[in-house]
Amino acid sequence: MKKLGENAHPFYFELPPQQSPASVTLQPGANDGGKPCGVDYELKTYVADQADGKTHKRSTVTLAIRKLTYAPEEPGPQPTAEVTKEFRMSAGTLRLEASLDKEKYYHGESIAVNLLVDNNTGKTAKKSSNLSSTSG
């Protein structure tokens, strides 16, 4: 602290662990407009003659802070969702199941969704759509 001068004052700052989400930035896709959206933190300090004094740009310092969350490599259950639909005037059900191949994904990883369609209605499905989304 000596080399910073007599007006340098040490301080400590901590983000509350449970109340503050981890930093993340969502980049817009190729067909999206606008700027990236996300959670970031800034610590802004300034020098003034009084505590409620006017801040000037030349006496203000801003430090960007990124809060990271550690995710251990323990395998967990793969997320799965299922829906069953019965139709009037038709026997049987239509079941759709979607699952991911793992519980956690990291930035930049591709996410593959496995779909299972179990059509026990005796009718032919006339419409089907395939949704594919990539970002990068």
Coordinates of N, CA and C in Angstrom, one line a residue, residues 9-96:
H9 N -6.5 3.3 0.3 CA -7.1 2.7 1.5 C -7.6 1.3 1.0
P10 N -7.1 0.2 1.7 CA -7.5 -1.1 1.3 C -9.0 -1.4 1.7
F11 N -9.7 -2.2 0.9 CA -11.1 -2.6 1.2 C -11.3 -4.0 0.7
Y12 N -12.4 -4.5 1.2 CA -12.8 -5.9 0.9 C -14.2 -5.9 0.3
F13 N -14.5 -6.6 -0.7 CA -15.8 -6.6 -1.3 C -16.2 -8.1 -1.6
E14 N -17.4 -8.5 -1.2 CA -17.9 -9.9 -1.5 C -19.3 -9.9 -2.0
L15 N -19.5 -10.6 -3.1 CA -20.9 -10.8 -3.6 C -21.6 -11.9 -2.7
P16 N -22.8 -11.6 -2.3 CA -23.5 -12.6 -1.5 C -23.7 -13.9 -2.3
P17 N -23.2 -15.1 -1.8 CA -23.2 -16.3 -2.6 C -24.6 -16.8 -3.0
Q18 N -25.6 -16.7 -2.2 CA -26.9 -17.3 -2.5 C -27.8 -16.2 -3.3
Q19 N -27.6 -15.0 -3.0 CA -28.4 -13.9 -3.6 C -28.0 -13.4 -5.0
S20 N -26.8 -13.8 -5.4 CA -26.3 -13.2 -6.7 C -26.0 -14.4 -7.7
P21 N -26.7 -14.3 -8.8 CA -26.5 -15.4 -9.8 C -25.1 -15.3 -10.4
A22 N -24.7 -16.4 -11.0 CA -23.4 -16.4 -11.7 C -23.4 -15.5 -12.9
S23 N -22.3 -15.0 -13.4 CA -22.2 -14.2 -14.6 C -22.4 -15.1 -15.8
V24 N -23.2 -14.5 -16.7 CA -23.5 -15.2 -18.0 C -23.8 -14.2 -19.0
T25 N -23.4 -14.5 -20.3 CA -23.8 -13.6 -21.4 C -24.4 -14.4 -22.5
L26 N -25.6 -14.1 -22.9 CA -26.3 -14.8 -24.0 C -26.1 -14.0 -25.2
Q27 N -25.4 -14.6 -26.2 CA -25.2 -13.9 -27.5 C -26.4 -14.1 -28.4
P28 N -26.8 -13.0 -29.1 CA -28.0 -13.2 -30.0 C -27.6 -14.1 -31.1
G29 N -28.6 -14.8 -31.6 CA -28.3 -15.7 -32.8 C -28.2 -15.0 -34.0
A30 N -27.9 -15.7 -35.1 CA -27.7 -15.1 -36.4 C -28.9 -14.3 -36.9
N31 N -30.1 -14.8 -36.6 CA -31.3 -14.1 -37.0 C -31.9 -13.2 -36.0
D32 N -31.3 -13.0 -34.9 CA -31.8 -12.1 -33.8 C -31.1 -10.7 -33.9
G33 N -31.8 -9.7 -33.5 CA -31.3 -8.4 -33.5 C -31.0 -8.0 -32.1
G34 N -30.2 -7.0 -31.9 CA -29.9 -6.5 -30.5 C -28.6 -6.9 -30.0
K35 N -28.3 -6.5 -28.8 CA -27.1 -6.7 -28.2 C -27.1 -7.9 -27.3
P36 N -26.0 -8.5 -26.8 CA -25.9 -9.6 -25.9 C -26.7 -9.2 -24.6
C37 N -27.2 -10.2 -23.9 CA -28.0 -10.0 -22.7 C -27.4 -10.9 -21.6
G38 N -27.3 -10.5 -20.4 CA -26.7 -11.3 -19.4 C -26.6 -10.7 -18.0
V39 N -25.8 -11.3 -17.2 CA -25.6 -10.9 -15.8 C -24.1 -10.6 -15.6
D40 N -23.8 -9.4 -15.3 CA -22.4 -9.0 -15.0 C -22.4 -8.1 -13.8
Y41 N -21.3 -8.0 -13.2 CA -21.2 -7.1 -12.0 C -20.1 -6.1 -12.2
E42 N -20.3 -4.9 -11.7 CA -19.3 -3.8 -11.8 C -19.2 -3.2 -10.4
L43 N -17.9 -3.0 -10.0 CA -17.6 -2.3 -8.8 C -17.1 -0.9 -9.2
K44 N -17.9 0.1 -8.8 CA -17.5 1.5 -9.2 C -17.1 2.3 -8.0
T45 N -16.0 2.9 -8.0 CA -15.5 3.7 -6.9 C -15.2 5.1 -7.4
Y46 N -15.3 6.1 -6.5 CA -15.0 7.4 -7.0 C -14.5 8.2 -5.8
V47 N -13.8 9.3 -6.1 CA -13.3 10.2 -5.1 C -14.1 11.5 -5.2
A48 N -14.5 11.9 -4.0 CA -15.2 13.2 -3.9 C -14.9 13.9 -2.6
D49 N -15.2 15.2 -2.5 CA -14.9 15.9 -1.3 C -15.9 15.5 -0.2
Q50 N -17.1 15.1 -0.5 CA -18.2 14.7 0.4 C -18.8 13.4 0.0
A51 N -19.3 12.6 0.9 CA -19.9 11.3 0.6 C -21.0 11.4 -0.5
D52 N -21.8 12.5 -0.4 CA -22.9 12.7 -1.4 C -22.5 13.6 -2.5
G53 N -21.2 13.8 -2.7 CA -20.7 14.8 -3.7 C -20.9 14.3 -5.1
K54 N -20.9 15.2 -6.0 CA -21.0 14.8 -7.4 C -19.8 14.0 -7.9
T55 N -20.1 13.0 -8.7 CA -19.0 12.2 -9.2 C -18.6 12.7 -10.6
H56 N -17.3 12.7 -10.8 CA -16.8 13.1 -12.1 C -16.1 11.9 -12.8
K57 N -16.2 11.8 -14.1 CA -15.7 10.7 -14.8 C -14.2 10.5 -14.6
R58 N -13.4 11.6 -14.4 CA -12.0 11.5 -14.3 C -11.6 11.0 -12.9
S59 N -12.5 11.0 -11.9 CA -12.2 10.5 -10.6 C -13.0 9.3 -10.2
T60 N -13.4 8.5 -11.3 CA -14.2 7.3 -11.1 C -13.4 6.2 -11.7
V61 N -13.4 5.0 -11.0 CA -12.8 3.8 -11.5 C -13.8 2.7 -11.5
T62 N -13.9 2.0 -12.6 CA -14.9 0.9 -12.7 C -14.1 -0.4 -12.9
L63 N -14.5 -1.5 -12.1 CA -13.9 -2.8 -12.2 C -15.0 -3.8 -12.6
A64 N -14.8 -4.5 -13.7 CA -15.8 -5.5 -14.1 C -15.5 -6.8 -13.3
I65 N -16.5 -7.4 -12.8 CA -16.3 -8.6 -12.0 C -17.2 -9.7 -12.6
R66 N -16.6 -10.9 -12.8 CA -17.4 -12.1 -13.3 C -17.4 -13.1 -12.1
K67 N -18.6 -13.4 -11.8 CA -18.8 -14.4 -10.7 C -19.0 -15.8 -11.4
L68 N -18.1 -16.7 -11.0 CA -18.2 -18.1 -11.6 C -18.7 -19.1 -10.6
T69 N -19.4 -20.1 -11.1 CA -19.9 -21.1 -10.3 C -19.2 -22.4 -10.6
Y70 N -18.8 -23.1 -9.7 CA -18.1 -24.4 -9.9 C -19.2 -25.5 -10.0
A71 N -19.1 -26.3 -11.0 CA -20.0 -27.5 -11.2 C -19.1 -28.7 -11.2
P72 N -19.2 -29.5 -10.2 CA -18.4 -30.7 -10.1 C -18.7 -31.7 -11.3
E73 N -17.8 -32.6 -11.6 CA -18.0 -33.5 -12.7 C -18.7 -34.8 -12.3
E74 N -19.5 -34.7 -11.3 CA -20.3 -35.9 -10.9 C -21.4 -36.1 -11.8
P75 N -21.6 -37.4 -12.3 CA -22.7 -37.6 -13.2 C -24.0 -37.6 -12.5
G76 N -25.0 -36.9 -13.1 CA -26.3 -36.8 -12.4 C -27.3 -37.4 -13.4
P77 N -28.6 -37.4 -13.0 CA -29.6 -38.0 -13.8 C -29.8 -37.1 -15.1
Q78 N -30.0 -37.8 -16.2 CA -30.2 -37.0 -17.4 C -31.7 -36.5 -17.4
P79 N -31.9 -35.2 -17.7 CA -33.2 -34.6 -17.7 C -34.1 -35.2 -18.7
T80 N -35.3 -35.5 -18.3 CA -36.3 -36.2 -19.2 C -37.7 -35.6 -18.9
A81 N -38.4 -35.4 -20.0 CA -39.8 -34.9 -19.9 C -40.7 -35.8 -20.8
E82 N -41.9 -36.0 -20.3 CA -42.8 -36.9 -21.1 C -44.2 -36.3 -21.0
V83 N -44.9 -36.4 -22.2 CA -46.3 -36.0 -22.2 C -47.1 -37.1 -23.0
T84 N -48.3 -37.4 -22.5 CA -49.2 -38.3 -23.2 C -50.5 -37.6 -23.5
K85 N -50.9 -37.9 -24.7 CA -52.2 -37.2 -25.2 C -53.1 -38.3 -25.7
E86 N -54.4 -38.1 -25.3 CA -55.5 -39.0 -25.7 C -56.3 -38.1 -26.7
F87 N -56.8 -38.7 -27.7 CA -57.7 -38.0 -28.7 C -59.1 -38.6 -28.6
R88 N -60.1 -37.7 -28.8 CA -61.5 -38.1 -28.9 C -61.7 -38.9 -30.1
M89 N -62.5 -39.8 -30.1 CA -62.9 -40.6 -31.2 C -61.7 -41.5 -31.7
S90 N -60.8 -41.8 -30.9 CA -59.6 -42.6 -31.3 C -59.1 -43.3 -30.1
A91 N -58.9 -44.6 -30.3 CA -58.4 -45.5 -29.2 C -56.9 -45.3 -29.1
G92 N -56.3 -45.5 -27.9 CA -54.9 -45.4 -27.8 C -54.4 -44.0 -27.4
T93 N -53.1 -43.9 -27.2 CA -52.5 -42.6 -26.9 C -51.3 -42.3 -27.7
L94 N -50.9 -41.0 -27.7 CA -49.7 -40.6 -28.4 C -48.8 -40.1 -27.3
R95 N -47.6 -40.7 -27.2 CA -46.7 -40.3 -26.1 C -45.4 -39.7 -26.8
L96 N -45.0 -38.6 -26.2 CA -43.8 -37.9 -26.6 C -42.8 -37.8 -25.4

